[in-house]
Short mmCIF file of C-alpha atoms in Angstrom, two decimals:
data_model
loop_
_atom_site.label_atom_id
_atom_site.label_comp_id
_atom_site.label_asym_id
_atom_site.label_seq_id
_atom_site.Cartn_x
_atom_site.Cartn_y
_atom_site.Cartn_z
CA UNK A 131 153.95 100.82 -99.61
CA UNK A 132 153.08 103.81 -101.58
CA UNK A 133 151.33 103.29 -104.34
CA UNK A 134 152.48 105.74 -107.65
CA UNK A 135 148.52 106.53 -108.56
CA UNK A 136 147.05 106.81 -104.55
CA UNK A 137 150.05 109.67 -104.14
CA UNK A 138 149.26 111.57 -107.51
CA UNK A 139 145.19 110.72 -106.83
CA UNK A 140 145.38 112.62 -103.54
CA UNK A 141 148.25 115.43 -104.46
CA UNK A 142 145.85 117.18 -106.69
CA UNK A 143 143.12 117.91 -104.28
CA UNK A 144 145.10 118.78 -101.74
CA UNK A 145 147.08 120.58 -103.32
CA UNK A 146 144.76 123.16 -105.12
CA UNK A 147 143.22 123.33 -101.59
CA UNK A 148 146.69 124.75 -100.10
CA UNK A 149 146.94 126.76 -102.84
CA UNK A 150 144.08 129.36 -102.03
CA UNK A 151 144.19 128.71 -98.15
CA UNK A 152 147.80 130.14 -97.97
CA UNK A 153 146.82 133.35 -99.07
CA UNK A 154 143.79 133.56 -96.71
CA UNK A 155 145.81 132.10 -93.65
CA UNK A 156 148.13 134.81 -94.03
CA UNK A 157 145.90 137.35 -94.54
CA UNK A 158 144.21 135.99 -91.36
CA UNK A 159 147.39 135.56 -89.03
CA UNK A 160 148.51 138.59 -90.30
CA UNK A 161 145.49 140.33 -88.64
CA UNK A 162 145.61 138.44 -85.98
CA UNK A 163 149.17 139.64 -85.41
CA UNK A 164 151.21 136.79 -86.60
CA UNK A 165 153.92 137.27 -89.08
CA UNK A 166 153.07 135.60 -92.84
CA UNK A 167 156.27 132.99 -91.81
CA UNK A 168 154.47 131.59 -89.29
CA UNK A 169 151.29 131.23 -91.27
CA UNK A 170 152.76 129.43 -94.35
CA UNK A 171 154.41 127.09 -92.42
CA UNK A 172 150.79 126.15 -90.50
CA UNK A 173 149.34 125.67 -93.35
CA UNK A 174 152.37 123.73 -94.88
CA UNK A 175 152.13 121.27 -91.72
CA UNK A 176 148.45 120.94 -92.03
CA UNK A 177 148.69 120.02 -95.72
CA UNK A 178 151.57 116.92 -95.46
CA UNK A 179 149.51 115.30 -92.57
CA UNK A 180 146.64 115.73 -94.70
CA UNK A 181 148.43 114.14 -97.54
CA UNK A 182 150.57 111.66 -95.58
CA UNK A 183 147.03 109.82 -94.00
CA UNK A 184 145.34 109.70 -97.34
CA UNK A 185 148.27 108.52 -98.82
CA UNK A 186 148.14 105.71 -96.22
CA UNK A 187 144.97 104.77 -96.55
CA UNK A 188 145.20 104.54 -100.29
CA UNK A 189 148.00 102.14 -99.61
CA UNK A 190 146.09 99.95 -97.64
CA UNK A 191 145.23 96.74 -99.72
CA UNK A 192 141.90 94.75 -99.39
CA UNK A 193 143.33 91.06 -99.79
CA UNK A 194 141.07 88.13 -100.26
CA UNK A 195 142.47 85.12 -100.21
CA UNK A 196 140.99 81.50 -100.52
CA UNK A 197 141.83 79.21 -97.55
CA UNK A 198 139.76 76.16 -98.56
CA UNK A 199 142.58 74.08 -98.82
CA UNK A 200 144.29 75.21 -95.74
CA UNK A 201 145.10 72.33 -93.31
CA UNK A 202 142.94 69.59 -94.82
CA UNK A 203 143.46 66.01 -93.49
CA UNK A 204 145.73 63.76 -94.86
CA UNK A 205 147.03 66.99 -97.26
CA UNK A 206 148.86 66.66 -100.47
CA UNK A 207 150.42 68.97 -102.40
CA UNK A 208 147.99 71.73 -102.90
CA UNK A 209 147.28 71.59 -99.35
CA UNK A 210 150.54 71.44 -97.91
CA UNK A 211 151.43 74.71 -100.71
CA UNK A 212 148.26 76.24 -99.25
CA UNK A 213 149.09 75.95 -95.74
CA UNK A 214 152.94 76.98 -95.94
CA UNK A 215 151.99 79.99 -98.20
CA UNK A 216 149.22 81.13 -96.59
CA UNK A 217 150.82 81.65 -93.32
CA UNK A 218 153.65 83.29 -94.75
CA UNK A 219 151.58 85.69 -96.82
CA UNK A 220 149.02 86.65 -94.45
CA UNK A 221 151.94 87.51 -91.95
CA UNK A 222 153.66 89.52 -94.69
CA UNK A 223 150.49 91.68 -95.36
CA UNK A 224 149.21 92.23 -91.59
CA UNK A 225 152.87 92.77 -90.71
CA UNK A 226 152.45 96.29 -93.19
CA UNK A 227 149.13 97.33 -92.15
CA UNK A 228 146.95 95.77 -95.04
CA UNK A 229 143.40 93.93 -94.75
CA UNK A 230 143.35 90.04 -95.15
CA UNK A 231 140.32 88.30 -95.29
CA UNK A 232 140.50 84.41 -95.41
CA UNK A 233 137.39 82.61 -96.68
CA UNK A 234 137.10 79.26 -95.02
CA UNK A 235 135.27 76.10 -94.79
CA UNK A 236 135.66 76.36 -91.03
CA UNK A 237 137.38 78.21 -88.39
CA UNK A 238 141.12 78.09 -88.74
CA UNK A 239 142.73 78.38 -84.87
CA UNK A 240 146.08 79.66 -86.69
CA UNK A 241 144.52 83.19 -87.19
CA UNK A 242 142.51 85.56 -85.57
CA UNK A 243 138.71 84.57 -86.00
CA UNK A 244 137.88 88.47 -86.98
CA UNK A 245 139.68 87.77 -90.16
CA UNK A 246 137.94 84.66 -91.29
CA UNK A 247 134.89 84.39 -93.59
CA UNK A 248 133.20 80.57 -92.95
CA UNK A 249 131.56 79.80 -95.83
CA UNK A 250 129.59 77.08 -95.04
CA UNK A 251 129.00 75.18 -98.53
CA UNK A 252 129.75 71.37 -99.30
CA UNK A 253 129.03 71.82 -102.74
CA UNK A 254 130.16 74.55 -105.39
CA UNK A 255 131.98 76.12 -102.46
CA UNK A 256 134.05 78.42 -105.10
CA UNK A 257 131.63 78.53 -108.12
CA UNK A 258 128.57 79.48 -105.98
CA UNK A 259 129.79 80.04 -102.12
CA UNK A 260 132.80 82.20 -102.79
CA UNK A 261 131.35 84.21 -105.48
CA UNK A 262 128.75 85.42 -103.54
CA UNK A 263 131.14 86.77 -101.04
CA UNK A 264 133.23 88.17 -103.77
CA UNK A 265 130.09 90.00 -104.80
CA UNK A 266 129.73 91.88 -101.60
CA UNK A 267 132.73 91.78 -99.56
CA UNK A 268 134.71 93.85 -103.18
CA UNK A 269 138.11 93.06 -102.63
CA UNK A 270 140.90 94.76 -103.95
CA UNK A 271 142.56 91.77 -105.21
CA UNK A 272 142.03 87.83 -104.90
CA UNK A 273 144.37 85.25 -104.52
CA UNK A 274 143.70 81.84 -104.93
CA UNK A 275 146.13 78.97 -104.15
CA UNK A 276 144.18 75.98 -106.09
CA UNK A 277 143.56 76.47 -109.67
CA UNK A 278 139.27 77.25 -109.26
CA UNK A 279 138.64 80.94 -109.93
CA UNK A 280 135.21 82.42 -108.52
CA UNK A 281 132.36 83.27 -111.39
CA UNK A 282 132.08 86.55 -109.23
CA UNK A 283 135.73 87.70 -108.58
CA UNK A 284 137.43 91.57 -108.03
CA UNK A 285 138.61 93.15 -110.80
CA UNK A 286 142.63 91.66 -110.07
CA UNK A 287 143.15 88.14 -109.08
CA UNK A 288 145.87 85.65 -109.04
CA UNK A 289 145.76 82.48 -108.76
CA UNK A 290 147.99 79.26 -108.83
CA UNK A 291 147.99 76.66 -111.13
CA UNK A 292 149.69 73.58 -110.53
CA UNK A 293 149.95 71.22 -113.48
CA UNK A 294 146.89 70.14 -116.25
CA UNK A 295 147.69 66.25 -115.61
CA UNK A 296 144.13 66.00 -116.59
CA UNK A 297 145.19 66.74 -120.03
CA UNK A 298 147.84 64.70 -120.32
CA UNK A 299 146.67 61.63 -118.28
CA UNK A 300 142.85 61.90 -118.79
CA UNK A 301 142.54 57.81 -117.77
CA UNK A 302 143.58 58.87 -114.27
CA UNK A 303 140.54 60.61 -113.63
CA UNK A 304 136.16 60.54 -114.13
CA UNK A 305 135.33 62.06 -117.20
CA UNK A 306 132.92 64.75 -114.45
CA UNK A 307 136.79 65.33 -113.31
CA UNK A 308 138.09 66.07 -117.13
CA UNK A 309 135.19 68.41 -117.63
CA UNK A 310 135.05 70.16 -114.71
CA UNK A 311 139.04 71.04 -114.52
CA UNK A 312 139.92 71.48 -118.05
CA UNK A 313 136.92 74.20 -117.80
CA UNK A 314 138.68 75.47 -114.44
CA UNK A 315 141.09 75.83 -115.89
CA UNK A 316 140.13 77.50 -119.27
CA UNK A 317 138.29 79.76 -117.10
CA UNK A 318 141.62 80.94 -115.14
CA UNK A 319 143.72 81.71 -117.98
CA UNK A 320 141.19 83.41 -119.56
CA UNK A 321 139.90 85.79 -116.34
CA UNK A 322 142.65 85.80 -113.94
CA UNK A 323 144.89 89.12 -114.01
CA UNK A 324 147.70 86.49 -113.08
CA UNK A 325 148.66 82.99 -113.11
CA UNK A 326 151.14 81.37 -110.97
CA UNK A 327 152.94 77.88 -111.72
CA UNK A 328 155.17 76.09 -109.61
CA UNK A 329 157.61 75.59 -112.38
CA UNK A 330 158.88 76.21 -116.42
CA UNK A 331 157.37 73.42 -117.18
CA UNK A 332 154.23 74.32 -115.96
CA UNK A 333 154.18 77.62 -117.81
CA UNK A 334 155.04 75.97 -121.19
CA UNK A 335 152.12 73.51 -120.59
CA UNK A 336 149.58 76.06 -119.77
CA UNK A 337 151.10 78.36 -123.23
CA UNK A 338 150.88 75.34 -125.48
CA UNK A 339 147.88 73.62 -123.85
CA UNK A 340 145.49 76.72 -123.50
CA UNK A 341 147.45 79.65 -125.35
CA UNK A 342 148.27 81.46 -122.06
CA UNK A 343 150.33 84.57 -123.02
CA UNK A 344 153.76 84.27 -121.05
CA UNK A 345 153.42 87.83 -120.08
CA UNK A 346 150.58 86.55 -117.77
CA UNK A 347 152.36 84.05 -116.11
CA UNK A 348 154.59 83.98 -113.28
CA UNK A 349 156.55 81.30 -112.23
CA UNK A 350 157.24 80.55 -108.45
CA UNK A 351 158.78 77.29 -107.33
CA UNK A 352 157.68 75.88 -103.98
CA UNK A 353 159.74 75.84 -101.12
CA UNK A 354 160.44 72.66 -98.70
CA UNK A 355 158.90 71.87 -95.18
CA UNK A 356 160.80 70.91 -92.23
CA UNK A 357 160.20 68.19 -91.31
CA UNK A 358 159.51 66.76 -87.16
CA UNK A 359 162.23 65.04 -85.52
CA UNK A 360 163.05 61.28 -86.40
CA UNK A 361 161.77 58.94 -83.95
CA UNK A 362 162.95 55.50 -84.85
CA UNK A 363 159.77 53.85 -82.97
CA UNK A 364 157.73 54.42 -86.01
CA UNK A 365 159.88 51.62 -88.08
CA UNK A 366 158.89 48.94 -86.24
CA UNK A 367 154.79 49.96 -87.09
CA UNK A 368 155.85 49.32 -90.99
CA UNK A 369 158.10 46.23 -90.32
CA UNK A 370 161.47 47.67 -90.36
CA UNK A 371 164.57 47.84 -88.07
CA UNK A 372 166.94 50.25 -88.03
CA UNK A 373 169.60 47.87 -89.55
CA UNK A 374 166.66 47.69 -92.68
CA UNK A 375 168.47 48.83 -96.32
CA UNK A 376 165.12 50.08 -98.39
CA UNK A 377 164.14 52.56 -101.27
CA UNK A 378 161.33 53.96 -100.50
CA UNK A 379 158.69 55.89 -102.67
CA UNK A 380 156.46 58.94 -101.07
CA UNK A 381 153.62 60.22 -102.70
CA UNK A 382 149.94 58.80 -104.08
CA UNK A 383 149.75 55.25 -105.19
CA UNK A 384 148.44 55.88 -108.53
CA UNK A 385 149.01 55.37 -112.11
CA UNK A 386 150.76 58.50 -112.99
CA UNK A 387 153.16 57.54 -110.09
CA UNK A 388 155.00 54.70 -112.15
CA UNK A 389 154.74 52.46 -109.90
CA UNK A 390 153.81 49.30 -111.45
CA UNK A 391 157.59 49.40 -113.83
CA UNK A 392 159.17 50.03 -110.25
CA UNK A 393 157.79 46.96 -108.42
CA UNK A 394 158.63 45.01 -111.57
CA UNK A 395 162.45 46.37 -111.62
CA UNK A 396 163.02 46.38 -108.17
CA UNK A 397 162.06 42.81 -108.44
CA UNK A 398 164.45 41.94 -110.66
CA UNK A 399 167.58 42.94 -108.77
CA UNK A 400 170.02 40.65 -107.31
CA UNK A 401 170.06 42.40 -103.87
CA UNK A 402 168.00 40.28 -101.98
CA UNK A 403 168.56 42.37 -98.03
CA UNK A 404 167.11 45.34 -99.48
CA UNK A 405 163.45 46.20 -99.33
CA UNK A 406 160.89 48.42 -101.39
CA UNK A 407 158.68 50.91 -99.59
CA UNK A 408 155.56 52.90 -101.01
CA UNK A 409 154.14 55.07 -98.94
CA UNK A 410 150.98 57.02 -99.42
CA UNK A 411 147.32 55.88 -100.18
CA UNK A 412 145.89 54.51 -103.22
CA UNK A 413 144.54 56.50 -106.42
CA UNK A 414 143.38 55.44 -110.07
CA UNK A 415 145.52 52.30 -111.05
CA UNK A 416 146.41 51.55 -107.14
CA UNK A 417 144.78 47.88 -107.68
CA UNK A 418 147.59 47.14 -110.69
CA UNK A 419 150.65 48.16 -108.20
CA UNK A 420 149.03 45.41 -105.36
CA UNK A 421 149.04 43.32 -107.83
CA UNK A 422 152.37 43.73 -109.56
CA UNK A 423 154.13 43.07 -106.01
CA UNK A 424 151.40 40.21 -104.87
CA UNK A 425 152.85 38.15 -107.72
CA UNK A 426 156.40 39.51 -107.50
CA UNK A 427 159.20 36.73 -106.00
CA UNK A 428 159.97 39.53 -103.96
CA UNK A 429 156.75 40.36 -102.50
CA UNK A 430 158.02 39.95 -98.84
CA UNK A 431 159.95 42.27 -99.40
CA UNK A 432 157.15 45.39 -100.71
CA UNK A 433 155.80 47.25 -97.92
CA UNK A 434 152.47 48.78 -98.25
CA UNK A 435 152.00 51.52 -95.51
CA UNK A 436 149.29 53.55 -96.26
CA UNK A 437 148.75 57.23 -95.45
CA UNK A 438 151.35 58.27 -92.92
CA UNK A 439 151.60 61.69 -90.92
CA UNK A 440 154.32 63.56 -91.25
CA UNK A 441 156.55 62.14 -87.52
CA UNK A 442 156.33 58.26 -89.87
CA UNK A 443 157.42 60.05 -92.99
CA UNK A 444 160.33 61.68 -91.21
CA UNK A 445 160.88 58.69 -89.87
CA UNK A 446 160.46 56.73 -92.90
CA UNK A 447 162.76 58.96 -94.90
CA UNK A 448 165.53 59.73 -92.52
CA UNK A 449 166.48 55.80 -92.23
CA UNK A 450 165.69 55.23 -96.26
CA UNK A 451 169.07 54.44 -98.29
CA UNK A 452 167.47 55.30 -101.44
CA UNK A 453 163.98 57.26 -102.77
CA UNK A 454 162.99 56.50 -106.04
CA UNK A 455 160.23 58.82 -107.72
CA UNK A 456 159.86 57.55 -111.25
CA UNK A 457 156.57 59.31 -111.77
CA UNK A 458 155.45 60.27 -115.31
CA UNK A 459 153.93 63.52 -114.74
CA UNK A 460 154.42 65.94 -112.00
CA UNK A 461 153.74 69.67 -112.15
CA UNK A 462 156.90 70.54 -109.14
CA UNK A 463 157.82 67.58 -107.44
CA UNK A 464 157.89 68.54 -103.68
CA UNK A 465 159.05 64.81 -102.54
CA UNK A 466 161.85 65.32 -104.03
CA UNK A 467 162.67 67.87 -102.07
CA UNK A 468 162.01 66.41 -98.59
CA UNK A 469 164.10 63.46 -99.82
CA UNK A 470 167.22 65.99 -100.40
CA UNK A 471 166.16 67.25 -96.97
CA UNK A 472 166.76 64.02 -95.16
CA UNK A 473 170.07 63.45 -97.25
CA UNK A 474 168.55 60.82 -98.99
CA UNK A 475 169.90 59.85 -102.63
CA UNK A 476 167.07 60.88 -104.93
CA UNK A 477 166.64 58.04 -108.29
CA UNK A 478 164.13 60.31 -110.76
CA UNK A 479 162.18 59.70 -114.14
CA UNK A 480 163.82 61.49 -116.26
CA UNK A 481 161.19 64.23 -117.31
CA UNK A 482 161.69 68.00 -117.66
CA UNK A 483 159.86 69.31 -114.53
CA UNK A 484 162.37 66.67 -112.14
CA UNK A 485 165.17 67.80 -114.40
CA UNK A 486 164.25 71.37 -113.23
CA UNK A 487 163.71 70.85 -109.91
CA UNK A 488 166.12 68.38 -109.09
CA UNK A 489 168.92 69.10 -111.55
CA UNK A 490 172.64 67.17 -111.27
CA UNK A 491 171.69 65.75 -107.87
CA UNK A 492 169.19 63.20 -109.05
CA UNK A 493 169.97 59.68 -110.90
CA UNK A 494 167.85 59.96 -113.86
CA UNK A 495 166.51 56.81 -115.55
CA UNK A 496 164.08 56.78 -118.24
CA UNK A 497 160.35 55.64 -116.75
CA UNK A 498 158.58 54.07 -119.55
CA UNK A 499 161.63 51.25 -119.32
CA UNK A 500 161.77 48.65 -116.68
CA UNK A 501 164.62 47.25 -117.10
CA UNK A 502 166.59 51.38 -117.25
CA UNK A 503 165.13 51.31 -113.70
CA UNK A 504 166.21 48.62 -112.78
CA UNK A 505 169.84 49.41 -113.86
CA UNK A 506 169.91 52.94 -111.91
CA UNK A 507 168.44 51.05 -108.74
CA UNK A 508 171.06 48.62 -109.60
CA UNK A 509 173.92 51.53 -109.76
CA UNK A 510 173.16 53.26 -106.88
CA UNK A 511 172.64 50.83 -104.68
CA UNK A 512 176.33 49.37 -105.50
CA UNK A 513 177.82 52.76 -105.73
CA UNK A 514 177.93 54.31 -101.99
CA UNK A 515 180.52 57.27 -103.52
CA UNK A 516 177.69 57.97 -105.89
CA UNK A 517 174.79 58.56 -103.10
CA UNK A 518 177.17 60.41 -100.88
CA UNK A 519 177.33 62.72 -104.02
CA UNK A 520 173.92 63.14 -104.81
CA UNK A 521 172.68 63.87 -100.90
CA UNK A 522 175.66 66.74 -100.97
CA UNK A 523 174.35 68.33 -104.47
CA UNK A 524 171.00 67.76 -102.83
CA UNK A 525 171.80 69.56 -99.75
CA UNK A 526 173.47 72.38 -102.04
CA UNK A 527 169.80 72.52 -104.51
CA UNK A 528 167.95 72.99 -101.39
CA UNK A 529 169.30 76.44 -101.41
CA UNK A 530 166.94 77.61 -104.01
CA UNK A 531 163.91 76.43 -103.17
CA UNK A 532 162.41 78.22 -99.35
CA UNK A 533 158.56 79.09 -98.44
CA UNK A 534 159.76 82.49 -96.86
CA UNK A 535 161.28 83.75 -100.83
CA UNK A 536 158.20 81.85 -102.61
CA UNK A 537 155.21 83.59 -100.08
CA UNK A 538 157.45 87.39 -100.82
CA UNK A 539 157.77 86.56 -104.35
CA UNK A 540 153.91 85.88 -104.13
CA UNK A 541 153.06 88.68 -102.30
CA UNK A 542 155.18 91.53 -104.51
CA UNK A 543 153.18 89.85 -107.22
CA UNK A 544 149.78 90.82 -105.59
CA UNK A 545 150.67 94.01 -105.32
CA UNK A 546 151.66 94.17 -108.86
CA UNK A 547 148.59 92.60 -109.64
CA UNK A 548 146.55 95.43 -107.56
CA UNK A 549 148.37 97.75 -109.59
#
């Protein structure tokens, strides 16, 4: 990397310095009895290793990034985002020579402990912890992968915003929750030399919700895990045989998720072998989904399982006939993803992020109406031809969504950011 500025910074100098030593150098060698040839090309030689290490240095990038949400237990979607694009980008940036410093709750064994900053903080670890080391380690830029910017920050940062649900679904969470991100989040737009979304419709939310200019904002979709091996002996922990026909749900069990209409459609289909599954623990509203399916007539058929790790939801998801997602707000969608992974056929609520992310290989039904979910249930579960579809344009959309293009995307746009 060589930076436009660092070469024309250091060219001067050394330059004006060559200048006037030519003419003494050959003065000098030609006293000494070697020809004026010989001199000039000494001095020549001297002069690009001079400028070919300071250009280097110059070039060398002091990159903070925040890895608070690296590797977290039971991770969702910020941490799994932190964790895949963290790895990538601090191999991308070690890989050409430049500094990364990861600020950390605790040590992380993936790197090398030289290159981690504990801050050891269980409250206002960003607003109070991280600025302080902002303060005195001086960065050259800061990324952060959760949308909390520092108070003290470098002069260039960047920084990832995933969605403003809290704006749009302000019931969902405490009112200390409200305040405290929609002022987050003010704060970013307004301070940040970048912001990153995970999607279009992301970046029109943060223009029309807080006036972002679109000149600030990048958009970089996510990419899609691999996921372990299906083992088959995690079906029987949930209930299930192999010989089970189920849709299954992944994600929070919440009220943003929907998943109160879906219990109540699934319910009302005819198809009496097949079973609903919801996986993943309960959020704001979980209490109204337990008891939409506690007084469903088809309550034997709801499983509950709780958090799984990710060997159950392989499992889980490689022997589902069906996911449904028909969640109301999402700022990406990454289930949707690992569903078109395991060649599952992906039912969505029809809403402009899934439309984006998923695009023709989803069944999209409208979410606010039961009995529109039920139908596309209904349809795919009849319609084999129409699932085999769907998991072969999944297979094909998978093609533009990989960690490795979204961490060199990210990391081009740290540079430019430095720049």
């Amino acid at each position: 990397i060589k930076p436009t500025k660092g070469i024309v910074f250091c060219l001067l100098p050394d330059l004006s310095t060559c200048i006037v030593a030519l003419p003494v150098s050959v003065l000098y060698f030609s006293y000494t009895g070697q020809s004026a040839i010989y001199s000039a090309i000494v001095v020549f030689c001297v002069y690009c290793s001079l400028l070919s290490v300071t250009c280097y240095l110059l070039s060398i990038l002091k990159i903070a990034i925040d890895a608070s949400r690296y590797g977290r237990q039971q991770s969702t979607g910020v941490e799994k985002y932190s964790f895949e694009i963290i790895n990538r980008i601090y191999k991308l940036a070690t890989d050409l020579g430049h500094d990364v410093r990861l600020y950390v709750r605790d040590i992380l064994p993936d790197f090398p402990q030289e290159h981690q900053i504990v801050i050891k903080r269980r409250r206002l670890w960003t607003i109070a912890g991280l600025s302080l080391k902002m303060l005195f380690g001086r960065p050259d830029v800061l990324f952060v992968p959760s949308h909390v910017l520092p108070l003290i920050r470098p002069k260039r940062s960047a920084i990832m915003i995933h969605d403003i649900a809290f704006k749009r679904y302000p019931k969902v969470y405490t009112l200390r929750q409200r305040l405290y991100l929609n002022w987050s989040t003010k704060y970013a737009v307004r301070h940040a030399t970048t912001i990153l979304v995970p999607s279009e419709f992301t970046s029109n939310e943060l223009q029309e919700v807080y006036k972002c200019p679109k000149s600030k904002i990048h958009v970089v979709h996510h990419g899609v895990s691999k996921l372990p091996p299906s083992d088959d002996k995690y079906l029987h922990k949930f209930g299930l045989t192999k010989d089970d026909k189920y849709v299954i749900f992944i994600g929070r069990i919440e009220y943003k998720k929907n998943l109160s209409r879906l219990v109540r459609a699934f319910s009302s289909l005819p198809h009496r072998d097949w079973k609903l599954v919801l996986v993943g623990k309960g959020g704001y509203g979980a209490q109204d989904v337990f008891d939409a399916a506690s007084t469903s007539d088809a309550r034997d058929r709801i499983i509950f399982t709780d958090y799984v790790n990710e060997e159950e939801k392989s499992c889980l998801l490689n022997n589902a006939s069906l996911f449904a997602f028909p969640s109301l707000y999402e700022g990406f969608g990454l289930p949707v993803l690992e569903a078109f992974l395991t060649k599952t056929p992906v039912l969505v609520s029809d809403i402009p992020v899934l439309r984006e992310v998923g695009m023709q290989a989803c069944y999209g039904v409208q979410p606010l109406d039961e009995s529109d979910i039920a139908q596309g249930l209904d349809q795919m579960i009849r319609d084999l031809s129409m699932r085999e579809r769907m998991v072969k344009m999944g297979t094909e959309r998978l093609l533009d969504f990989d960690w490795d293009k979204a961490a060199k995307q990210t990391f081009e746009i740290l540079i430019q950011t430095k720049n």
